[in-house]
Each structure stands twice: as C-alpha cells, then as structure tokens.
XYZ file of C-alpha atoms in Angstrom:
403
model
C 13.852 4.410 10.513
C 16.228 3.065 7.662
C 16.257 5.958 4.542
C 18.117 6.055 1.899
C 20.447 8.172 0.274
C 18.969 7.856 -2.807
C 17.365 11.311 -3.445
C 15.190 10.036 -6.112
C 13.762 6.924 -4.582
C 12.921 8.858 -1.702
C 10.552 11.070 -3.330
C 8.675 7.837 -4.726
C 8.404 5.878 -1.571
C 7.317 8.857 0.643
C 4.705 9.566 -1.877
C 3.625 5.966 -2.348
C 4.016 4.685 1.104
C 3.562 7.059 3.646
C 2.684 4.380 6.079
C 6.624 3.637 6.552
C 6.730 6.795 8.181
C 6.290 6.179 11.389
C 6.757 8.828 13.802
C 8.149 7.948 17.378
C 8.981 4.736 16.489
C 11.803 3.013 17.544
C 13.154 0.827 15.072
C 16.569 -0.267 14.309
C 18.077 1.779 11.499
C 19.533 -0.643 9.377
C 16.301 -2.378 9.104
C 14.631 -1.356 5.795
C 10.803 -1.597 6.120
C 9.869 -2.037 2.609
C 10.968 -4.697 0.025
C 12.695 -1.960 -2.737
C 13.649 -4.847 -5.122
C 9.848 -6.127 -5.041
C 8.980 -2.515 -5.453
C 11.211 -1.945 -8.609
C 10.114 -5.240 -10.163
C 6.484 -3.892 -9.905
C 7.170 -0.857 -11.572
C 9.511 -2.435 -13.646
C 6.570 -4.485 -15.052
C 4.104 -1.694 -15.727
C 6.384 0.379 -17.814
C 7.098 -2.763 -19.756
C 3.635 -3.047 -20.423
C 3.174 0.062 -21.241
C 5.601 0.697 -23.778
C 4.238 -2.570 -25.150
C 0.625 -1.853 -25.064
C 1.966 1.149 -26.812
C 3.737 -0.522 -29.235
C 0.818 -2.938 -29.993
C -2.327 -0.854 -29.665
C -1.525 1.986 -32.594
C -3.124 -0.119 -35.551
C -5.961 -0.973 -33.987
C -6.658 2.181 -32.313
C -6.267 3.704 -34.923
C -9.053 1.667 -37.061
C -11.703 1.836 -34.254
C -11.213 5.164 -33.383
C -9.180 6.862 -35.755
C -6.506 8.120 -33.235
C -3.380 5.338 -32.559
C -3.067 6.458 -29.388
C -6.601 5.723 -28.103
C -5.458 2.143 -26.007
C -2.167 4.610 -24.893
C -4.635 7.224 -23.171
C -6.826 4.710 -21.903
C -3.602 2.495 -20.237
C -1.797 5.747 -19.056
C -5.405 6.259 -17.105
C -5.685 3.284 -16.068
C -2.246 3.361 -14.546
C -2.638 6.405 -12.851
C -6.007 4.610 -11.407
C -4.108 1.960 -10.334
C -1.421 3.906 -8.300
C -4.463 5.871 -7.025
C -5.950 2.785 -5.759
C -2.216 1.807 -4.580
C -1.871 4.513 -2.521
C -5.179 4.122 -0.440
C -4.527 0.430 -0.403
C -0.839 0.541 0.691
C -2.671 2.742 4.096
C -4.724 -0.439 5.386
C -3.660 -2.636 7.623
C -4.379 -6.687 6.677
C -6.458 -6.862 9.868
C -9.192 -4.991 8.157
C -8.711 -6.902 4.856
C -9.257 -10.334 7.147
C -12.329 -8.264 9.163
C -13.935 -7.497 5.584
C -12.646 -10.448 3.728
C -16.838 -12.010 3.521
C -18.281 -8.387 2.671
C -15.466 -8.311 0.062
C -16.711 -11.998 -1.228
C -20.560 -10.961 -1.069
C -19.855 -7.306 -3.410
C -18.171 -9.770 -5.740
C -21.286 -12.463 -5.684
C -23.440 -9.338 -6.408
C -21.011 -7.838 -9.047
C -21.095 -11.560 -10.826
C -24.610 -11.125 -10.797
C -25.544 -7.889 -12.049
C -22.821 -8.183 -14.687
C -25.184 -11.330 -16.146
C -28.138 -8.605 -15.913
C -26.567 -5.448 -16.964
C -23.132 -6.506 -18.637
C -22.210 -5.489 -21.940
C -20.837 -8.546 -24.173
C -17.738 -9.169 -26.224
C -17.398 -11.614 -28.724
C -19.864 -13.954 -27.097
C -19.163 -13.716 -22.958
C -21.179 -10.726 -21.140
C -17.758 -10.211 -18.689
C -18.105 -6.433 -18.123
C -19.798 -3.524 -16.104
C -20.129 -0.594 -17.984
C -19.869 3.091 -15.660
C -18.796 5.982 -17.958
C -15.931 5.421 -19.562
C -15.034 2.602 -17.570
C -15.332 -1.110 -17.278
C -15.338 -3.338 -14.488
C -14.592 -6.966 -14.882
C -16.288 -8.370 -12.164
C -14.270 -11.553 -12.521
C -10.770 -10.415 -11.551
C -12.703 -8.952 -8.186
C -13.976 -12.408 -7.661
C -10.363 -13.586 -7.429
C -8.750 -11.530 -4.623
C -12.523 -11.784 -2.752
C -11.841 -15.110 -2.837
C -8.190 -15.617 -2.071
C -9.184 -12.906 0.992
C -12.069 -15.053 2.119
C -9.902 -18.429 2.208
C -7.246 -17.203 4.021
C -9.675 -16.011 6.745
C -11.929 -19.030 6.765
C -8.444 -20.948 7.278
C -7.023 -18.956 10.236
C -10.427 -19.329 11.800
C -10.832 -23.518 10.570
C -7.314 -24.695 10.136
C -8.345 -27.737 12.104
C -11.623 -28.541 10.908
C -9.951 -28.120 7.344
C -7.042 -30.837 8.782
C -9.100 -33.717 10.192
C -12.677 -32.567 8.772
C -13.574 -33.600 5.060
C -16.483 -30.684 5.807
C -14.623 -27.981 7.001
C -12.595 -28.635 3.227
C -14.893 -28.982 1.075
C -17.113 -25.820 2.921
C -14.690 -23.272 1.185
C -14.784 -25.313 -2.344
C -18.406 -25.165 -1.532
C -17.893 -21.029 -1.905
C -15.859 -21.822 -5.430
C -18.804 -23.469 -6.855
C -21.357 -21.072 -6.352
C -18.739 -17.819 -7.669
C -18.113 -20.757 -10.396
C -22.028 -21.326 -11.949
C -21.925 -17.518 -12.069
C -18.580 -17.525 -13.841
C -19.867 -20.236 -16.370
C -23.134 -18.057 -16.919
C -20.247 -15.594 -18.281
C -18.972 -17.548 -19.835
C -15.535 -17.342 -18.491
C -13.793 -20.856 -17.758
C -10.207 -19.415 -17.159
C -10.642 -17.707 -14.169
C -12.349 -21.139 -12.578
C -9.590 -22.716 -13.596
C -7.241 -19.942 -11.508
C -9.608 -20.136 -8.382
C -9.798 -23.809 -8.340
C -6.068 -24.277 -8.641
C -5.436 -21.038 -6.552
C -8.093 -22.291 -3.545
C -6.433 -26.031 -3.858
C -2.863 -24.668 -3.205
C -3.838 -22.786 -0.527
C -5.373 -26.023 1.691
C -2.762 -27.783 0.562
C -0.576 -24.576 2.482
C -2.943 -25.162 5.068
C -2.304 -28.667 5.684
C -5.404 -30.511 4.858
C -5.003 -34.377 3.812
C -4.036 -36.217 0.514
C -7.287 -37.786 0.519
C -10.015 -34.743 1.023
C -7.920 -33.395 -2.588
C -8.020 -36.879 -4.658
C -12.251 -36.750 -3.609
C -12.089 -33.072 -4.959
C -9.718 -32.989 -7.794
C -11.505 -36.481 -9.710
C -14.769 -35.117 -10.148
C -13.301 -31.699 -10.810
C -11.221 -33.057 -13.795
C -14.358 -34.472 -15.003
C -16.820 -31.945 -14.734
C -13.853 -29.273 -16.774
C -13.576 -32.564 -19.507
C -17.932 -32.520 -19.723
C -17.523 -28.400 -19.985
C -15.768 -28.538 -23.004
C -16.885 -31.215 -24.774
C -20.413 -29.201 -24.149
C -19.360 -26.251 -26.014
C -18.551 -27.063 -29.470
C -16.027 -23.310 -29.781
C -13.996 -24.867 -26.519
C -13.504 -28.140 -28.060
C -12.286 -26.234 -30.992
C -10.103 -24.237 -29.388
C -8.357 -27.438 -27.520
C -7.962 -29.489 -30.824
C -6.926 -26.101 -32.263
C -3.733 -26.373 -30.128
C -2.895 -30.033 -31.013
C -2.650 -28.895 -34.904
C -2.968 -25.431 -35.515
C -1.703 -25.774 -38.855
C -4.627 -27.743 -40.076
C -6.910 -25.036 -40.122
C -4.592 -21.769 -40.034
C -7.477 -19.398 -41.272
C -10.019 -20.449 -39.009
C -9.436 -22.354 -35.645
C -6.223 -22.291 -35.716
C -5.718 -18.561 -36.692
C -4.876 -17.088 -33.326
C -1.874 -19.511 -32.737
C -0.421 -19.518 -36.184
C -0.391 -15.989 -35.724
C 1.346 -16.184 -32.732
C 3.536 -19.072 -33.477
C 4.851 -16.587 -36.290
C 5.589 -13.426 -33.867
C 8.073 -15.864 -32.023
C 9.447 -17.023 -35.200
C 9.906 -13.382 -36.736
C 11.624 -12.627 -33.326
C 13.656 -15.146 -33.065
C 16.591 -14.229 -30.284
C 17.012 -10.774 -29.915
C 13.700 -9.557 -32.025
C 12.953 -7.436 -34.608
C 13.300 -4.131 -32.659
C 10.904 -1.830 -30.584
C 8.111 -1.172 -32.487
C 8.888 -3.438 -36.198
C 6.621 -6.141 -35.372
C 4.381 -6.898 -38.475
C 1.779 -9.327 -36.430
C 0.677 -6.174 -34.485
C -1.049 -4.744 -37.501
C -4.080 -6.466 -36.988
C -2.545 -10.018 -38.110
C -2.730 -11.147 -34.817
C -6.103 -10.688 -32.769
C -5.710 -9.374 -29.351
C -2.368 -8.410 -29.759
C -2.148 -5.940 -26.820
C -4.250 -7.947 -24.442
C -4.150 -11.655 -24.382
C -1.741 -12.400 -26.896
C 0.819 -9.361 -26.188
C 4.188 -11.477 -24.893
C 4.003 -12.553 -28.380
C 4.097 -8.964 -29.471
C 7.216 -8.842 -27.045
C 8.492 -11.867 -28.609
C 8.576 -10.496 -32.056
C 9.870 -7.298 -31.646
C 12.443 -8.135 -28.121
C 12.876 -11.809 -29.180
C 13.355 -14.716 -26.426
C 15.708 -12.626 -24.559
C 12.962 -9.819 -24.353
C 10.074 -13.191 -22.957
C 12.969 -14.340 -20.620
C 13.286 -11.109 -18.744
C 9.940 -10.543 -18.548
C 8.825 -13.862 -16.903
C 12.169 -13.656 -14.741
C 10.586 -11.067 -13.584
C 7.439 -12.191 -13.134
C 9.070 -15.326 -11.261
C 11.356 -12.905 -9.054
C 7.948 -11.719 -7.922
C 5.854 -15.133 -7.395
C 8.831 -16.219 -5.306
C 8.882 -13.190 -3.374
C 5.429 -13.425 -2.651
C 5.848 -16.951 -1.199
C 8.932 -15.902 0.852
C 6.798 -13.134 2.687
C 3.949 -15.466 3.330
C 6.432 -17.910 4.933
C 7.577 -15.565 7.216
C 4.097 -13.969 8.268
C 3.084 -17.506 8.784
C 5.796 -18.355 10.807
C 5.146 -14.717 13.189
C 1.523 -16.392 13.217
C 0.410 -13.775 11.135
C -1.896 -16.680 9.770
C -4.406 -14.072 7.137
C -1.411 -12.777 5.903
C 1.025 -15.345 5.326
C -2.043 -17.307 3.451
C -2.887 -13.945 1.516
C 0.819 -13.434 0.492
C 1.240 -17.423 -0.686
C -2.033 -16.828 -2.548
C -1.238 -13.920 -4.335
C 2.448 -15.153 -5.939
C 1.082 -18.710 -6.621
C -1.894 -16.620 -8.535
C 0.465 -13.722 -10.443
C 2.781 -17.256 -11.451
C -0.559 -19.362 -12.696
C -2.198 -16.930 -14.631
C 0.985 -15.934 -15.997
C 1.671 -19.868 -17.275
C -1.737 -20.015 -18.826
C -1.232 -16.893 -21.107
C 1.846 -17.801 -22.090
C 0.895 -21.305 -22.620
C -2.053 -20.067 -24.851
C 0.214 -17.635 -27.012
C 3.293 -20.378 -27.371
C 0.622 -23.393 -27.865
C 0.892 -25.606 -25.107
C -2.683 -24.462 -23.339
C -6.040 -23.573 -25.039
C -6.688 -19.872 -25.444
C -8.541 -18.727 -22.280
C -8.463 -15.336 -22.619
C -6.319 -14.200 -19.274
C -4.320 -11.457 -19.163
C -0.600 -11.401 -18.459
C -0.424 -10.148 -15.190
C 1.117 -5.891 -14.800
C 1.504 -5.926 -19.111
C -1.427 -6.832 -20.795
C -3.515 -3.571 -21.648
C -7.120 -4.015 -19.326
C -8.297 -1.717 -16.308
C -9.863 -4.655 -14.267
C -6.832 -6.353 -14.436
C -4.331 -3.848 -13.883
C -5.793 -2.150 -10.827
C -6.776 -5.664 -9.171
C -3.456 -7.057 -9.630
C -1.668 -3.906 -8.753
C -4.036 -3.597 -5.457
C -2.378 -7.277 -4.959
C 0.642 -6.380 -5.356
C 0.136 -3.265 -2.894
C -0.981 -6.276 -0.220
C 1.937 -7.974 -0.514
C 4.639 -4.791 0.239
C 1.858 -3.951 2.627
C 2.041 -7.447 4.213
C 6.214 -7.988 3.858
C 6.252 -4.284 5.828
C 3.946 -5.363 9.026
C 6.441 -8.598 9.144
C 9.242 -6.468 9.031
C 7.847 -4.354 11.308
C 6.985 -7.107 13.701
C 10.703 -8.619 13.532
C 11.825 -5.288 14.445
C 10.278 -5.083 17.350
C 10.731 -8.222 18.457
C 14.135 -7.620 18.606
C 14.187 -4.497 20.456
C 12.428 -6.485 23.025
C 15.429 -8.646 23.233
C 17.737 -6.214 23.778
C-alpha cells in the first residue's frame, strides 16, 4: 500500500482511517487509497468554521450565559463528536449502509415523530430532541435516511423507476409522508432539500421527462399554497423583494446582512472586527454566519469558502460516477446524492444571507455552529472517502487481475 512521506499526515490518516490498512493485501503501490485533497478540504472547512463560530459566538455567549466562550466549548465538543462518529463511520462498509438503509429511514420516521411529542421549541418550530446537554435535530437525520433509502430502492427498481410512473412516484410517495411530519415542525427548508435532492437522484437514475413534469407541477403549487398559508412565510418572501421597506421589522435580518457584505467589502474588516456580530445581526454564527465571514474576510474570504465547498460537491459527483460505472449502483447514487445535497443547501444559505432566497433557516454545511448538522454532514462526508476508497480499491484489483 501507497504511504506517504509525510510524517505528519501519516499520523492523521492512520488514526482516522485505519481501514486503509490492509494487511496482506496486494495492491499496487503507487495507488493511493484515499482522496487526501477531499480529506484536507474537509478539515479545511471545519477549522474555518470554527474560528468563525468563534469569532461570531463571543457576544452572544456572553449575554446568555455570561462566558463568550460558551458556543466555542459547545462547537469544539461537537467537533470532537463528530470525528468520533467519523471514525466508527469511516470502519463500515456501504454494503451495510444499503442492508440498513429502511431501518435507517424508519429511526428517522420515529425521531420526526417523537420530536412533535417531546421536542423543545425555538422561536416558533419544535425541531429538537433534548438528551443532556445535547440536541438532536431529527431533521438533518431524515436527510441522509432518505438519500440512503433512494439509492437502495433504485439499485433494487431502476427499471420500474424507467418505464413505471409507480415505481417513481413510490419513493416520492416516502418524501411525502417524512414531509407532513416536517411541516408539523414546521421546517419547510429541509423539504425543499429532499424534494430537490430525491428529484436529482431519478433524474441520475434515468427515469422519464414526463413522470418529473406530473411531479414537479403540483409540487410548485402545493410550496406556492404553503406560503401563502402562513402569513410569517409570506413575509419573509416579500421581505426579500424590498428589505429596505421595513428594515426594523421584516426586513431586519437581511438589512443586517446586506450591511456585513457592505462593511467587508473585498478583503474585510479583519479577523474578529466585525460590528454586525454584536448582536446586530440575529443568528450570526448559525444561519447567517458567511455574512460574518463576509464582513470581517470580505468577498475574497466568501469566494474561498464556497470554492471550497464546490471543490467538494464536484468531488462527490466524480466518485459516484465512477462507483456507478464499477456497478457499485448504492454507492455511486449515495456519493451523487451527497455533493448535489452539501452544493444545495449551501446555495440556499447563501441565497438567504445575500437576498436572493427567503430565509429558511439551513445551515451552511461544515461552518455554521449546530451539533445535528455538523456530525450528520461530517458522517456524509466520512461516506463519501469511505465510498471513493472501496472504488479505488476495486480498480486496484481489477488491475492486478490483468496483469
């Protein structure tokens, strides 16, 4: 097996993926079994985040609890959750994600339920699970249940889903009911990122033009009747036409916003100068943070980040295309799922903080401070090294056959 002379990096990918370390296994040794540039963008990410969760969370910490580094603790546990989680996930092959894949969906349905029973509320949506000094977001479960549960159903109906209207509209039948509970949140956003998410994915799959215009009509129409419904979400969708008309009320959150870009302008204020942060801007360390990075790393500070973010999403697709093309069907669907998902969710916050989408409250994927979010993405992102090694692996031996 391929290692590197990097003394440094060695230490961190023994201890985070002993799975590479394969003994008796012959394997060319100029093939690297791990993707280290995905890997660096990763952590790349999270100490971004990090420093900016830092950077954001001190006046508001400090008000609520007295200490500025209260959100710091809680993200630097989180973290160390997450690699926790990382390390056992990194250890499983995707043939047990694909065997468990409808268990996985049925926890969530339960989760979704309980959380509507048990869950404590936050400004108006009941969204979280309370254990200790944790909470679970059973939404952000829902979504890689779901993506898991899709790509199996389409290894095992990629036909029916071709030439069957049924066997396409049988997963979207699955969306629905995870989507009433979702509403019963309420928590629109991360429909939206299911439906689109679940629509990509048969579209991946093959299915026909027609089965999505019968799906995507009524869809449209049903989100339109949603809003108009709810008096706050027609507010906050006329907010972002005109923000300006009603800058202390509606339109607070984006003005806000709008001026942490402006303040930043190209290359920001500096590391830790931004004024919106002190409890000008709502949310400023979770939903609204890039503007936070904005302000004080200016445009230069967004563009790396979401190159970054990008480098990822079209990483993710790359590894799915080749697992689909070794017939690895679960995890080529899995992979394609996961960087159209960490690209998606990423355009809706950043939509929300620069004005071009309605705030949905969705977190930017790796950055924004939240435990839910964190561990499930980073659990994702585990899947896909986890995924791009069993290809590698596969390739490998394929061509130590040929010899």
């Amino acid at each position: 097996m391929y290692i590197t002379n990097h003394k440094n990096l060695i230490r961190i990918i023994k201890w985070l993926t002993p799975w590479l370390m394969y003994k008796n296994q012959r394997v060319r040794k100029d093939i690297i079994l791990y993707d280290r540039t995905l890997l660096w963008l990763i952590f790349g990410l999270v100490i971004i985040g990090f420093v900016m969760v830092t950077s954001a969370s001190m006046a508001i910490g400090h008000r609520l609890s007295g200490d500025p580094f209260f959100f710091v603790k809680r993200e630097a546990l989180y973290i160390l959750l997450a690699l926790t989680v990382a390390q056992i996930t990194l250890r499983i092959p995707m043939k047990l994600w694909q065997k468990y894949s409808n268990k996985m969906l049925l926890i969530a349905i339960i989760l979704l339920l309980i959380v509507l029973i048990l869950g404590r509320s936050a400004n108006g949506a009941s969204r979280w699970i309370i254990i200790g000094p944790i909470g679970i977001q059973p939404a952000e479960i829902s979504k890689l249940s779901l993506f898991c549960y899709l790509s199996d159903y389409l290894v095992r109906k990629i036909d029916e889903v071709r030439n069957n209207f049924w066997g396409f509209w049988k997963p979207m039948s699955v969306l629905l009911i995870l989507a009433t509970l979702l509403l019963a949140q309420p928590d629109l956003g991360t429909i939206v990122i299911m439906f689109v998410i679940s629509l990509v994915m048969l579209f991946i799959s093959g299915a026909k033009l027609w089965h999505f215009l019968l799906i995507i009509g009524p869809s449209i129409s049903t989100v339109t009747l949603l809003i108009l419904e709810k008096p706050y979400r027609m507010r906050r969708v006329s907010s972002v036409w005109n923000p300006w008309m009603d800058p202390f009320g509606n339109g607070y959150q984006l003005t806000q916003s709008l001026m942490a870009f402006g303040r930043g302008q190209i290359w920001g204020q500096g590391l830790g100068n931004s004024v919106q942060k002190l409890e000008y801007l709502p949310a400023a360390h979770t939903d609204f943070i890039v503007s936070i990075i904005g302000e004080e790393l200016g445009y230069i500070g967004v563009f790396i980040v979401l190159l970054m973010i990008f480098s990822i999403s079209f990483r993710a697709v790359q590894i799915g295309q080749s697992a689909l093309k070794l017939n690895q069907q679960f995890s080529g669907f899995l992979a394609c799922a996961i960087g159209v998902w960490f690209s998606f969710q990423t355009l809706i916050n950043v939509g929300a903080a620069v004005g071009i989408l309605p705030t949905k409250g969705l977190t930017l994927p790796l950055i924004s401070y939240g435990g839910s979010s964190l561990i499930i993405m980073s659990i994702a992102m585990t899947c896909l090294l986890r995924i791009d090694h069993e290809t590698r692996l596969a390739t490998s031996q394929v061509f130590i056959r040929r010899s």
